[in-house]
Coordinates of N, CA and C in Angstrom, one line a residue:
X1 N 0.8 -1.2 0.0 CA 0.0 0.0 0.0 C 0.9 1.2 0.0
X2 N 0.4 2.4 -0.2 CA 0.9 3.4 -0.1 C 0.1 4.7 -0.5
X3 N 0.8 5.8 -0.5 CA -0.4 7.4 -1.4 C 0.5 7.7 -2.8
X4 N -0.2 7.2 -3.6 CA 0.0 7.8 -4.7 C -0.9 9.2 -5.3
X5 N 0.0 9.5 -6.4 CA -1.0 11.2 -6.8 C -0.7 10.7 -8.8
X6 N -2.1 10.6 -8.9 CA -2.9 10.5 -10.2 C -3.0 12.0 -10.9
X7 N -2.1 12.4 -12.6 CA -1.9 13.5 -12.5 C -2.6 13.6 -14.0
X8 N -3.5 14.2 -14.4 CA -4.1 14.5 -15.9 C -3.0 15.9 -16.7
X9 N -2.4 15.1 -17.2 CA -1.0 16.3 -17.7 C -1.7 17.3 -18.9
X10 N -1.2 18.8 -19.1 CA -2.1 19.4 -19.8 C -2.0 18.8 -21.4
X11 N -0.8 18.3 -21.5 CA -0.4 17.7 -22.7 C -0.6 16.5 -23.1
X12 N -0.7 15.4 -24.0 CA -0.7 14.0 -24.4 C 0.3 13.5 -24.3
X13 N 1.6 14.0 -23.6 CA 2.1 13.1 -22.5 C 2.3 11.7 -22.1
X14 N 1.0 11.3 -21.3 CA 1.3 10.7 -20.8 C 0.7 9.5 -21.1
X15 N 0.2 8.7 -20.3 CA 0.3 7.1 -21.1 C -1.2 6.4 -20.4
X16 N -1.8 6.8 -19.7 CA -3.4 6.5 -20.0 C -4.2 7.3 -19.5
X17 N -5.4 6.6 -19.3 CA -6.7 8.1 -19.5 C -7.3 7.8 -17.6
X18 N -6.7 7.4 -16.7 CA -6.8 7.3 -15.1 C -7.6 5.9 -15.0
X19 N -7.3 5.3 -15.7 CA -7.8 3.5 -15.2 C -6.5 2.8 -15.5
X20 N -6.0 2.0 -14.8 CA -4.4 1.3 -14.6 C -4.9 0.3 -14.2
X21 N -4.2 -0.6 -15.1 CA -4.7 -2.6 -14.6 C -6.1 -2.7 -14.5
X22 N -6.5 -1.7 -15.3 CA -8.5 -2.6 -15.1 C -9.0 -1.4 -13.7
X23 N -8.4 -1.1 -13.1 CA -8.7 -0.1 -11.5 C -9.0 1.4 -12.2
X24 N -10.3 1.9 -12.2 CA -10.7 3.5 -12.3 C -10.1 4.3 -11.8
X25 N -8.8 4.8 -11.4 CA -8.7 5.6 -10.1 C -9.1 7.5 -10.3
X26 N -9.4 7.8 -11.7 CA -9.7 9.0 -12.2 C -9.8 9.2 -13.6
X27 N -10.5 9.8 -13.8 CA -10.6 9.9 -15.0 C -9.9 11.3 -16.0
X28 N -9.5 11.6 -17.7 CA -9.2 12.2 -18.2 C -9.1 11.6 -19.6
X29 N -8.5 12.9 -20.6 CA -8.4 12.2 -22.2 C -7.4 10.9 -22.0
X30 N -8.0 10.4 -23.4 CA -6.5 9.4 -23.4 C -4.6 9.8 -23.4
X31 N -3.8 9.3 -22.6 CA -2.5 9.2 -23.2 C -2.5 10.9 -22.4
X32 N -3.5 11.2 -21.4 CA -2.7 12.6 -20.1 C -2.6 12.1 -19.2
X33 N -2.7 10.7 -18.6 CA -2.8 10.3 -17.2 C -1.3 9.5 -16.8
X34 N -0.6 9.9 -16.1 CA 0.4 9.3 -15.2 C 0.2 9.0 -13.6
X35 N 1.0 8.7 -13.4 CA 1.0 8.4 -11.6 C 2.6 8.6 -11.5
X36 N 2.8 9.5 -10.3 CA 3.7 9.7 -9.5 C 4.0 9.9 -8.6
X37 N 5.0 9.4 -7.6 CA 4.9 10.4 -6.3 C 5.7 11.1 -6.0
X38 N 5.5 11.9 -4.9 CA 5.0 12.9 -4.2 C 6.7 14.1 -4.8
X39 N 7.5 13.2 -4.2 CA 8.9 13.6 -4.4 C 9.4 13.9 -6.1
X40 N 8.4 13.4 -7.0 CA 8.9 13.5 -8.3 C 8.2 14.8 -8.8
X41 N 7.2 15.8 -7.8 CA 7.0 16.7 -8.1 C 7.0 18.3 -8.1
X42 N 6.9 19.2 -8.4 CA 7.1 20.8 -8.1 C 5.6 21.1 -8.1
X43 N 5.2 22.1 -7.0 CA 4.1 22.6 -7.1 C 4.1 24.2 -8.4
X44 N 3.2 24.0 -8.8 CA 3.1 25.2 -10.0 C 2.6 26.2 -9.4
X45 N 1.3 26.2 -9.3 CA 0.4 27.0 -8.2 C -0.7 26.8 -7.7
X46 N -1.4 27.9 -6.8 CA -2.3 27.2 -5.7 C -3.4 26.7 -6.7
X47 N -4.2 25.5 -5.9 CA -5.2 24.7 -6.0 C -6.4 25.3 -7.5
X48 N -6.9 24.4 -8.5 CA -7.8 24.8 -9.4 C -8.6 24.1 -9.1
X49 N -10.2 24.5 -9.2 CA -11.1 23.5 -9.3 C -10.9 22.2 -9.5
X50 N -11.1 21.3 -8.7 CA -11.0 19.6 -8.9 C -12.6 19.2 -9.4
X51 N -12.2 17.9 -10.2 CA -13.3 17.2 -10.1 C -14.2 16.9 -8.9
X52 N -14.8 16.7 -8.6 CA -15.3 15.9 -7.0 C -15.3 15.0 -6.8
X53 N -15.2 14.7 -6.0 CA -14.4 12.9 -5.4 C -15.8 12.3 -5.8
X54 N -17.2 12.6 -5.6 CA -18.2 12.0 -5.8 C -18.5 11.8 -7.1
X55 N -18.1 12.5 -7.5 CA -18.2 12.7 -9.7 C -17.4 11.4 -10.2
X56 N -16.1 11.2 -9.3 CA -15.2 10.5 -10.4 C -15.8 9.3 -9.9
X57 N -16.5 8.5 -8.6 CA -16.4 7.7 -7.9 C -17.8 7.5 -8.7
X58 N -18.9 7.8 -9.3 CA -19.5 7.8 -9.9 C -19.5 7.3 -11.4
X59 N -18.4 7.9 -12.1 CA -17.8 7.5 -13.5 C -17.7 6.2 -13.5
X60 N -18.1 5.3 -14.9 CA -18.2 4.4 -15.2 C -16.9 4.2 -15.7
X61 N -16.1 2.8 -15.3 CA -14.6 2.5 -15.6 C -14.4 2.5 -17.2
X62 N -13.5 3.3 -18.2 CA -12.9 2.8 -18.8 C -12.2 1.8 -19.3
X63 N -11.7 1.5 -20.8 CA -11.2 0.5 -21.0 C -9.3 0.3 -20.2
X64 N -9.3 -0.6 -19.8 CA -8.0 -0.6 -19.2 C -6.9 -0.3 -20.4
X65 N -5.9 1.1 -19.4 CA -4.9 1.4 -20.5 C -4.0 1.3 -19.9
X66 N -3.6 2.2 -19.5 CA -1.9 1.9 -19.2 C -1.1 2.8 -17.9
X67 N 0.2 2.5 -17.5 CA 0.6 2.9 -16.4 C 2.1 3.4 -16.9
X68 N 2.6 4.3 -16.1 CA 4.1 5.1 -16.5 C 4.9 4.3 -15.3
X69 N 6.3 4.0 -15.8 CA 7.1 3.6 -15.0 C 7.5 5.0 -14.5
X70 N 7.5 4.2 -12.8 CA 8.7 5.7 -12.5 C 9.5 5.4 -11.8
X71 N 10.9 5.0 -13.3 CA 12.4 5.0 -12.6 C 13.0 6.4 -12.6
X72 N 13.7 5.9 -11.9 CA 14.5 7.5 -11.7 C 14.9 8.2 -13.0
X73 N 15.1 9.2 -13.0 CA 15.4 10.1 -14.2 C 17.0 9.5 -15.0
X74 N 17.1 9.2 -16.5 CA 18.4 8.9 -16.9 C 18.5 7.5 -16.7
X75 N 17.4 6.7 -16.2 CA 17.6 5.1 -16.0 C 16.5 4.5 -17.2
X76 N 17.4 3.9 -17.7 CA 16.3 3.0 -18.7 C 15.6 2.1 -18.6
X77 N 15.0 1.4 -19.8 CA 13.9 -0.1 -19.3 C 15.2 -0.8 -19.3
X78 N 15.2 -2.0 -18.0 CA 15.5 -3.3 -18.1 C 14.8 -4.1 -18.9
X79 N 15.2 -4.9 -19.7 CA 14.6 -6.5 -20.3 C 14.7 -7.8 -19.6
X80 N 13.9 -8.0 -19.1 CA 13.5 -9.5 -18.8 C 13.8 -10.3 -19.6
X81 N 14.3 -11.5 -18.9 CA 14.3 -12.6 -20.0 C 13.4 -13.7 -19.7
X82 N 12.7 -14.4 -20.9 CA 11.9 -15.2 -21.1 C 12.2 -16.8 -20.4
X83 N 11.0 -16.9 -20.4 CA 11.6 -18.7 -19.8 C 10.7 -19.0 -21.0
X84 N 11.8 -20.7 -21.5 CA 11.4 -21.1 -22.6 C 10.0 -22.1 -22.5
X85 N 9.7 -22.0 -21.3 CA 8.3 -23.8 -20.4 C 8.3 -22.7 -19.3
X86 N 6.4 -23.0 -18.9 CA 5.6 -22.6 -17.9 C 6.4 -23.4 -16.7
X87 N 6.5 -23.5 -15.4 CA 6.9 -23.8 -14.4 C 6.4 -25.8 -14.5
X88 N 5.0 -25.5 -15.1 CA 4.6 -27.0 -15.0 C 4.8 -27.8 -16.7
X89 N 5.8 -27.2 -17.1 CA 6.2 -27.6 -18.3 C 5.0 -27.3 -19.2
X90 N 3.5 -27.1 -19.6 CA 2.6 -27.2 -20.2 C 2.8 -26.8 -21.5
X91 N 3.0 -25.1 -21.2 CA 3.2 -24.0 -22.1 C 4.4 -23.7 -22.7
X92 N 4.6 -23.6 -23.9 CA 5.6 -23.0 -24.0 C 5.9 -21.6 -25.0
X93 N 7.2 -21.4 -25.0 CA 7.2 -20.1 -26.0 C 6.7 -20.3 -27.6
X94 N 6.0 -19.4 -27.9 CA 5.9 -19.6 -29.3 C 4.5 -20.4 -29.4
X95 N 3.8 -20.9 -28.5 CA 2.7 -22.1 -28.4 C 1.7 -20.9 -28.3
X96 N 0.7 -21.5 -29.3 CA -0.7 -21.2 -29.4 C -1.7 -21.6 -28.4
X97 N -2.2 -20.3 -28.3 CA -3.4 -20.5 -26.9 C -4.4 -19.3 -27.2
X98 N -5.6 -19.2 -26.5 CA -6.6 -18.7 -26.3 C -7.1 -18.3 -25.1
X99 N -7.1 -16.8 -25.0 CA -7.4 -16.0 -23.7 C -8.8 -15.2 -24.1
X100 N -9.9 -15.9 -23.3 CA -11.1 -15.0 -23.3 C -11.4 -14.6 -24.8
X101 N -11.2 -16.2 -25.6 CA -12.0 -16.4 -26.6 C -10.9 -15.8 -27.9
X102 N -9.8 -15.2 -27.6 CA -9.3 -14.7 -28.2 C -7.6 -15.2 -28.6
X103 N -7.5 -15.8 -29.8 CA -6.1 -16.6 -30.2 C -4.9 -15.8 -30.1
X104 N -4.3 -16.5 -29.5 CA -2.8 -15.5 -29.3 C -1.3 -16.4 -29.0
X105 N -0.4 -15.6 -29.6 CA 1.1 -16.7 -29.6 C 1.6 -16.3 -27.8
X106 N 2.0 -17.5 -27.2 CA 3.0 -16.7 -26.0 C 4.1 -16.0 -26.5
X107 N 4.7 -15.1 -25.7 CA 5.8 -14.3 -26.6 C 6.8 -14.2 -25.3
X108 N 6.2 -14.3 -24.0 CA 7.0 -13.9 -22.9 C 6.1 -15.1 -21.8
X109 N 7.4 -15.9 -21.0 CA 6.9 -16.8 -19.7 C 8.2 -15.9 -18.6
X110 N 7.5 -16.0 -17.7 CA 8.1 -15.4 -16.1 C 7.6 -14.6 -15.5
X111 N 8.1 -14.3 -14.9 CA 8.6 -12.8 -13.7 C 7.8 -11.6 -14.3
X112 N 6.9 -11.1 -13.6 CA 6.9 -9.5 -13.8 C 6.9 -8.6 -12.8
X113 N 7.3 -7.4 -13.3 CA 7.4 -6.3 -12.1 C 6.3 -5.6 -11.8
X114 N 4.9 -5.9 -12.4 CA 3.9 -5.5 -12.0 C 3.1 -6.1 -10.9
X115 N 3.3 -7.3 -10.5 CA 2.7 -8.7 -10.1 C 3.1 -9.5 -9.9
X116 N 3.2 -10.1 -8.6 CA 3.4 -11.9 -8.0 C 2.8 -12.7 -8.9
X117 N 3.7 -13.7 -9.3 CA 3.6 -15.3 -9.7 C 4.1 -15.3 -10.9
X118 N 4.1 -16.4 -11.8 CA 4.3 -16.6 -13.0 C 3.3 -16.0 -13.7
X119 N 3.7 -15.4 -14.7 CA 2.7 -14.5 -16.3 C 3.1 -14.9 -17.7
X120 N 2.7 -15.3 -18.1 CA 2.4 -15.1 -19.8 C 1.9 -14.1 -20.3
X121 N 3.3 -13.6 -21.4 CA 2.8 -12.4 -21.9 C 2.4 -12.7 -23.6
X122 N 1.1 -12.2 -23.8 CA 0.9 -13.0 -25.3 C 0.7 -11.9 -26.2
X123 N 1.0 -12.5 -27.5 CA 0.5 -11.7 -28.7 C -0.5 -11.8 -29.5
X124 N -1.7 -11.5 -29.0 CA -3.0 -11.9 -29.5 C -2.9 -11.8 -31.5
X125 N -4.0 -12.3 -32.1 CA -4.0 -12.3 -33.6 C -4.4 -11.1 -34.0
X126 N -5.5 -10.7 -32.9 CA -6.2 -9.8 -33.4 C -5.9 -8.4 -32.6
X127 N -6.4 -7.2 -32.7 CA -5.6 -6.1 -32.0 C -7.0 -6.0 -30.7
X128 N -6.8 -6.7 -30.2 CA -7.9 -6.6 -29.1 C -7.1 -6.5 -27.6
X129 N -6.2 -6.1 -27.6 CA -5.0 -6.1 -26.5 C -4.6 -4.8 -26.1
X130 N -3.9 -4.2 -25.0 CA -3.6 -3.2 -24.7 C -2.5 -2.5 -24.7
X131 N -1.1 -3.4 -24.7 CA 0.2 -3.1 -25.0 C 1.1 -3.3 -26.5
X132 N 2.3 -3.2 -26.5 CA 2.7 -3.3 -27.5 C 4.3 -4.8 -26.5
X133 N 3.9 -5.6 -25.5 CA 4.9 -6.0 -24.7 C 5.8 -5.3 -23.6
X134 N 5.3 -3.7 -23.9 CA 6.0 -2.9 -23.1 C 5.4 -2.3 -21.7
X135 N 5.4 -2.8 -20.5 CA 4.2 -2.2 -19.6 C 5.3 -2.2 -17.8
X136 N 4.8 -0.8 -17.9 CA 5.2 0.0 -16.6 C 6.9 0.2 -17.2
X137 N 7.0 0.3 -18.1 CA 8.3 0.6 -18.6 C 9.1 -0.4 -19.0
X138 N 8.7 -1.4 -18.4 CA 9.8 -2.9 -18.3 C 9.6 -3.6 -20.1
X139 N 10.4 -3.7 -21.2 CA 9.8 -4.5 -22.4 C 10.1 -6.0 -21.7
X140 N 9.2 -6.6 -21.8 CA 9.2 -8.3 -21.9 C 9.2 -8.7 -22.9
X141 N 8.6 -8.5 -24.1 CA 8.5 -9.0 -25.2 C 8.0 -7.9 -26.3
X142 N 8.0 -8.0 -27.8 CA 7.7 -7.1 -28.9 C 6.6 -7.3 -30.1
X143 N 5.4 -6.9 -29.3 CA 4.4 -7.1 -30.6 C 3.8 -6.0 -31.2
X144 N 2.7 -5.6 -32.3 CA 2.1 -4.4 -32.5 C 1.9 -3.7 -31.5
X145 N 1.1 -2.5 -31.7 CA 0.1 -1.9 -30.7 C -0.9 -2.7 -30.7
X146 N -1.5 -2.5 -29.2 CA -2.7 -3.2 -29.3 C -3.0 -4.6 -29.3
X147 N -2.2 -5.3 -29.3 CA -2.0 -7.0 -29.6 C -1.6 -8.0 -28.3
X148 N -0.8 -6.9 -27.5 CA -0.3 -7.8 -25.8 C -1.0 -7.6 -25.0
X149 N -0.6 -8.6 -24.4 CA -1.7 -8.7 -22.8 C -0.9 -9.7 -22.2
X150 N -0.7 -9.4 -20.9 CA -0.4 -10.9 -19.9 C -1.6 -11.5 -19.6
X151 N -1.3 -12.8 -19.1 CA -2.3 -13.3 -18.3 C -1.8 -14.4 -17.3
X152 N -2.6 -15.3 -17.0 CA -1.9 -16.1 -15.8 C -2.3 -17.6 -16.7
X153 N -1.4 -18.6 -16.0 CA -2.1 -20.1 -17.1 C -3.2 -20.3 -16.9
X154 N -3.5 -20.4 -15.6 CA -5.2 -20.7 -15.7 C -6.4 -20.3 -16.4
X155 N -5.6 -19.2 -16.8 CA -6.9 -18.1 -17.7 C -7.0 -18.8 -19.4
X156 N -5.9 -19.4 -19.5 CA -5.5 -19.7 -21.2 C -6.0 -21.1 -21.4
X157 N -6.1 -21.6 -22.8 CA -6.5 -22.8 -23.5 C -5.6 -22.8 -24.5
X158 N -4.9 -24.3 -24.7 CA -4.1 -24.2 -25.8 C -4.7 -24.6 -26.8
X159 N -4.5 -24.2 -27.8 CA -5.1 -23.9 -29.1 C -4.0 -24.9 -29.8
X160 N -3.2 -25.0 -30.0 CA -2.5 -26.4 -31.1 C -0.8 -26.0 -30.7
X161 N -0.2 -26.9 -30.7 CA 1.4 -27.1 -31.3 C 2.0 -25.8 -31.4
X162 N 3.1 -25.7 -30.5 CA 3.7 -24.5 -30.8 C 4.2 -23.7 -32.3
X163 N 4.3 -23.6 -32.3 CA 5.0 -22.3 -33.8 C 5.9 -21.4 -33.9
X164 N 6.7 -21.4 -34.6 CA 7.7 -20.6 -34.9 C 7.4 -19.5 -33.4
X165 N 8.7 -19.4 -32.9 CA 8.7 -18.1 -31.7 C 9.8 -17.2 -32.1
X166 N 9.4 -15.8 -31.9 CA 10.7 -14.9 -31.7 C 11.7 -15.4 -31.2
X167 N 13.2 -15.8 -31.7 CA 14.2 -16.1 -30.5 C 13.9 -15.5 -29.1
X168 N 14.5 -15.8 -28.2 CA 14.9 -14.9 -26.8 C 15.6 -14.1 -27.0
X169 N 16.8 -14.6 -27.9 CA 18.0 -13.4 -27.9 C 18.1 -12.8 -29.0
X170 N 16.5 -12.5 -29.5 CA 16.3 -11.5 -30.5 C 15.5 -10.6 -29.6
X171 N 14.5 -10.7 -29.0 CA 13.7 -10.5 -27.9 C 14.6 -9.5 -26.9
X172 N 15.6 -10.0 -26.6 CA 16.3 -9.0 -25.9 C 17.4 -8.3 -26.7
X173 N 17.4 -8.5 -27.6 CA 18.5 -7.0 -28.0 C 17.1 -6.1 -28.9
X174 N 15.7 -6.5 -29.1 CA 15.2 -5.7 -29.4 C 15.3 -4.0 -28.3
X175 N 15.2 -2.8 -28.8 CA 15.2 -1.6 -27.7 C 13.7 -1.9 -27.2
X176 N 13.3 -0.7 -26.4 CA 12.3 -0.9 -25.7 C 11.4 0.4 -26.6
X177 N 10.6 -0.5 -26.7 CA 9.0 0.6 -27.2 C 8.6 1.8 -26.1
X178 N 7.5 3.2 -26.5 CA 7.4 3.7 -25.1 C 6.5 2.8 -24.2
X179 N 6.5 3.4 -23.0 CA 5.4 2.9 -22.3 C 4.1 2.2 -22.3
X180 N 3.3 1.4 -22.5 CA 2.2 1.4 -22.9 C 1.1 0.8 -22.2
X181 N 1.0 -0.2 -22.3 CA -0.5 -1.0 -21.4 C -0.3 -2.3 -20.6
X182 N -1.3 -2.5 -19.7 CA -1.4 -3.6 -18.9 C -2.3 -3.9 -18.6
X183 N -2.8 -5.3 -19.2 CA -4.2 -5.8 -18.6 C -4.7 -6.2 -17.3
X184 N -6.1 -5.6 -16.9 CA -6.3 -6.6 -15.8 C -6.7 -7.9 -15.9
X185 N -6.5 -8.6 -14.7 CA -6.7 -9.7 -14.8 C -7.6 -10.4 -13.7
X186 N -8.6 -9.9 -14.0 CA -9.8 -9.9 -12.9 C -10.9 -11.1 -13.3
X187 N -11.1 -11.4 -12.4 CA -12.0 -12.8 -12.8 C -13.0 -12.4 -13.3
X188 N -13.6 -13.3 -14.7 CA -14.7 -13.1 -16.2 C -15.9 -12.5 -14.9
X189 N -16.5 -11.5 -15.2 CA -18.1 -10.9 -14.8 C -17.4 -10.1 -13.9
X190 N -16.3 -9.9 -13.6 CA -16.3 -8.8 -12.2 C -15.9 -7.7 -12.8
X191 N -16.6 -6.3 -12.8 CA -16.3 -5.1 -12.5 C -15.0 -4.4 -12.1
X192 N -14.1 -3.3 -12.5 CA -13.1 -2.9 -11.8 C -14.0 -2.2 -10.1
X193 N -13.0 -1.9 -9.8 CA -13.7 -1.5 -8.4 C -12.7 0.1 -8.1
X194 N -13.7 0.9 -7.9 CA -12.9 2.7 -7.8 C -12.6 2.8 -6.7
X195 N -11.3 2.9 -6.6 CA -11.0 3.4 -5.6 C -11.0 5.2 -5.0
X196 N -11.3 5.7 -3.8 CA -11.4 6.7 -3.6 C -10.5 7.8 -3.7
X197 N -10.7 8.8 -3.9 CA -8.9 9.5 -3.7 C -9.1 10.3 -2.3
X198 N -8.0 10.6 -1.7 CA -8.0 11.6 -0.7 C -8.0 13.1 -0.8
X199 N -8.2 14.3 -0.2 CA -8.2 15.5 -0.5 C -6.9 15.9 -0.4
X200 N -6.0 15.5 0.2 CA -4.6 15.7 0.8 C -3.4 14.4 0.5
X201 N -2.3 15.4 0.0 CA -1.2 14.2 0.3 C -1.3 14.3 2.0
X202 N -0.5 13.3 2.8 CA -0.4 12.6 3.7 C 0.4 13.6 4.7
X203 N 1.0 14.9 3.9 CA 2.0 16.2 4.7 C 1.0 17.1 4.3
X204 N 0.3 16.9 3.5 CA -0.9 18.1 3.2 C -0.4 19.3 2.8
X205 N 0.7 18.8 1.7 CA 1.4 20.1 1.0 C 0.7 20.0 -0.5
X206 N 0.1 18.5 -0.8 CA -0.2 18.8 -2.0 C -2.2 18.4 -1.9
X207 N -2.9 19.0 -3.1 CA -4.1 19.1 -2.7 C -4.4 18.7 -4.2
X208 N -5.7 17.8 -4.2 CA -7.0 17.3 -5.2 C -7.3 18.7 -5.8
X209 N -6.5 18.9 -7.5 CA -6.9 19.7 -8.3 C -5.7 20.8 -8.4
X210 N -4.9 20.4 -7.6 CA -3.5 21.5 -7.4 C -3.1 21.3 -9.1
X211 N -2.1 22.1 -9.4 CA -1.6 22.4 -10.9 C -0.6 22.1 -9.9
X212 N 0.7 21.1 -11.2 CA 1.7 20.5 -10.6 C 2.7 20.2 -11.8
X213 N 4.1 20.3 -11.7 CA 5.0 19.8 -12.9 C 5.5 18.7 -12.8
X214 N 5.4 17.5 -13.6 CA 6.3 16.3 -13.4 C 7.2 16.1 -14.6
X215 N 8.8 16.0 -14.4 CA 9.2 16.2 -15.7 C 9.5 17.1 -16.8
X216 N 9.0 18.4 -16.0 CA 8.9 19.3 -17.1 C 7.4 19.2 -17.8
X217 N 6.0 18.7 -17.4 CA 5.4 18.7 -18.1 C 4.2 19.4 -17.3
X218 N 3.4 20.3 -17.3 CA 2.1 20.8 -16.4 C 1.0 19.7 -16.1
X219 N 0.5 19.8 -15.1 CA -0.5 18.7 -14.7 C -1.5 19.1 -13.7
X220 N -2.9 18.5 -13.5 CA -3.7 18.5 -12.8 C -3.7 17.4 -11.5
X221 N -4.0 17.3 -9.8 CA -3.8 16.1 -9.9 C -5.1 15.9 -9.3
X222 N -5.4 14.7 -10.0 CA -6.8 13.8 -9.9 C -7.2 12.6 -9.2
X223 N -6.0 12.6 -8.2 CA -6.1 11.6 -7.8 C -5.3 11.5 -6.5
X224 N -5.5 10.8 -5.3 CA -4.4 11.0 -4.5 C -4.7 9.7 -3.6
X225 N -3.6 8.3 -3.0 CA -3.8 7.4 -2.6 C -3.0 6.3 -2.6
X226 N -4.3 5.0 -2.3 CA -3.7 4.0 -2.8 C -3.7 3.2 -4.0
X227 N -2.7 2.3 -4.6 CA -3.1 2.1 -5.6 C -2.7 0.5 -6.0
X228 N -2.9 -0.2 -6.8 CA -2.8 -1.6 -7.0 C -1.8 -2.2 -7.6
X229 N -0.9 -1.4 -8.3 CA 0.3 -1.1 -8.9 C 1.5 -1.2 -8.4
X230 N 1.4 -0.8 -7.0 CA 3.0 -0.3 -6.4 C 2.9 0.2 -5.5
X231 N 3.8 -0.3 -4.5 CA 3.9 0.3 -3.0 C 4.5 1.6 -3.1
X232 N 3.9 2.9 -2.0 CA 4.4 4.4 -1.8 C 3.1 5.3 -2.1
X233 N 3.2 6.0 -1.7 CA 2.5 7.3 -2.2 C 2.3 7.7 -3.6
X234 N 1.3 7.4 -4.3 CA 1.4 8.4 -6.0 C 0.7 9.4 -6.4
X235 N 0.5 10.2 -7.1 CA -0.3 10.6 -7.0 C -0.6 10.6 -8.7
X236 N -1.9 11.1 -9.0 CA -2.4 10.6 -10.7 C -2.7 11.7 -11.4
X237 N -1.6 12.1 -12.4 CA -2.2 13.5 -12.9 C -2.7 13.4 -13.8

C-alpha cells in the first residue's frame, strides 16, 4: 500500500486516461494520465477547481490502459528474459493459446514487475490487447500496438502445437517501445472497483486539483492514494 497522486497532464504526455490494470482511479483524455509520487514533483500554483471525489467515484470505468514507469530520471527499461516452459512444463514459448475467446502466440513466460507469480505475456492475432509487450516501462517481449496482454495459465486454452517463436535473444537486444498498457486480470463478470482519492497528500502540501510539474510537463492532480500497482504514495495526474 501506499499514497500515490494521479496527474491529468495538460499535454498527451502521458500514457493513459486514469484507469491502470483494469482499476478507475480518475478519469481524463487518453494518453494525459500518469502516476507519480510525491517527491517527483514541483508545485506550479495554488489549487484549481478539482473534479469531485463523488463525480469520479460515480464515472463508469474505462477501458483498461496503461501505467508510467517511475524509474528515476536517466535510468532505462531493463529486459527481462523469457523462460522457454511454464513452471509445470505445459506452455511453452511460441505455443498457441486462447485467452477470453481470443487466439494468441506466448511471446514472454516469467517474472513480472507489476505482479506476483508466474505471467504469460501473449500476442493476440487480433488487435484486441492493450500493450505493445511494453508495460510499466519494463519491455518483456515485442508485438504491435494493441495485440499484448499478460495473463496467468489458468486463464488460457491451448489452441494447437507450438509455432515458430521470436528467439529470446532477438527478444532482448530488441530496444524498448514507449510505455504502454497492462491488462487486468480480474476474474470473467467482475467489475473494476474505484478506488477513492483523498483531498490531501499525507504532509498536506499537496491538494485534489492542485496544478503540478512532473518532468517538465504541467499537470492536474486527480487523484491522491492507494493504488494496486505499487507500494508508496502516487499521486495521478
Amino acid at each position: 500500500a501506499g499514497e500515490w497522486l494521479g496527474l491529468e497532464l495538460t499535454d498527451a504526455r502521458g500514457v493513459h486516461d486514469g484507469n491502470v490494470m483494469g482499476i478507475p482511479y480518475f478519469e481524463c483524455p487518453a494518453a494525459k494520465g500518469v502516476f507519480a509520487q510525491q517527491a517527483q514533483l514541483s508545485k506550479a500554483r495554488a489549487p484549481e477547481a478539482a473534479t469531485p471525489v463523488a463525480a469520479v467515484l460515480a464515472r463508469s470505468a474505462a477501458a483498461p490502459t496503461a501505467v508510467v514507469s517511475m524509474v528515476a530520471e536517466g535510468e532505462g527499461p531493463t529486459m527481462l528474459p523469457s523462460k522457454e516452459k511454464t513452471a509445470d512444463g505445459s506452455i511453452s514459448l511460441g505455443q498457441q493459446v486462447t485467452w477470453k475467446g481470443n487466439k494468441g502466440i506466448v511471446r514472454y513466460i516469467g517474472d513480472v514487475r507489476f505482479a506476483a507469480g508466474e505471467w504469460l505475456g501473449l500476442e493476440l492475432t487480433d488487435a484486441r490487447g492493450v500493450h505493445d509487450g511494453n508495460v510499466m516501462g519494463i519491455p518483456y517481449f515485442e508485438c504491435p500496438a494493441a495485440k499484448g496482454v499478460f495473463a496467468q495459465q489458468a486463464q488460457l486454452s491451448k489452441a494447437r502445437a507450438p509455432e515458430a517463436a521470436t528467439p529470446v535473444a532477438a527478444v532482448l537486444a530488441r530496444s524498448a517501445a514507449a510505455p504502454t498498457a497492462v491488462v487486468s486480470m480480474v476474474a470473467e463478470g467482475e467489475g473494476p472497483t474505484m478506488l477513492p482519492s483523498k483531498e490531501k497528500t499525507a504532509d498536506g502540501s499537496i491538494s485534489l486539483g492542485q496544478q503540478v510539474t512532473w518532468k517538465g510537463n504541467k499537470g492536474i492532480v486527480r487523484y491522491i492514494g492507494d493504488v494496486r500497482f505499487a507500494a508508496g504514495e502516487w499521486l495521478g495526474l
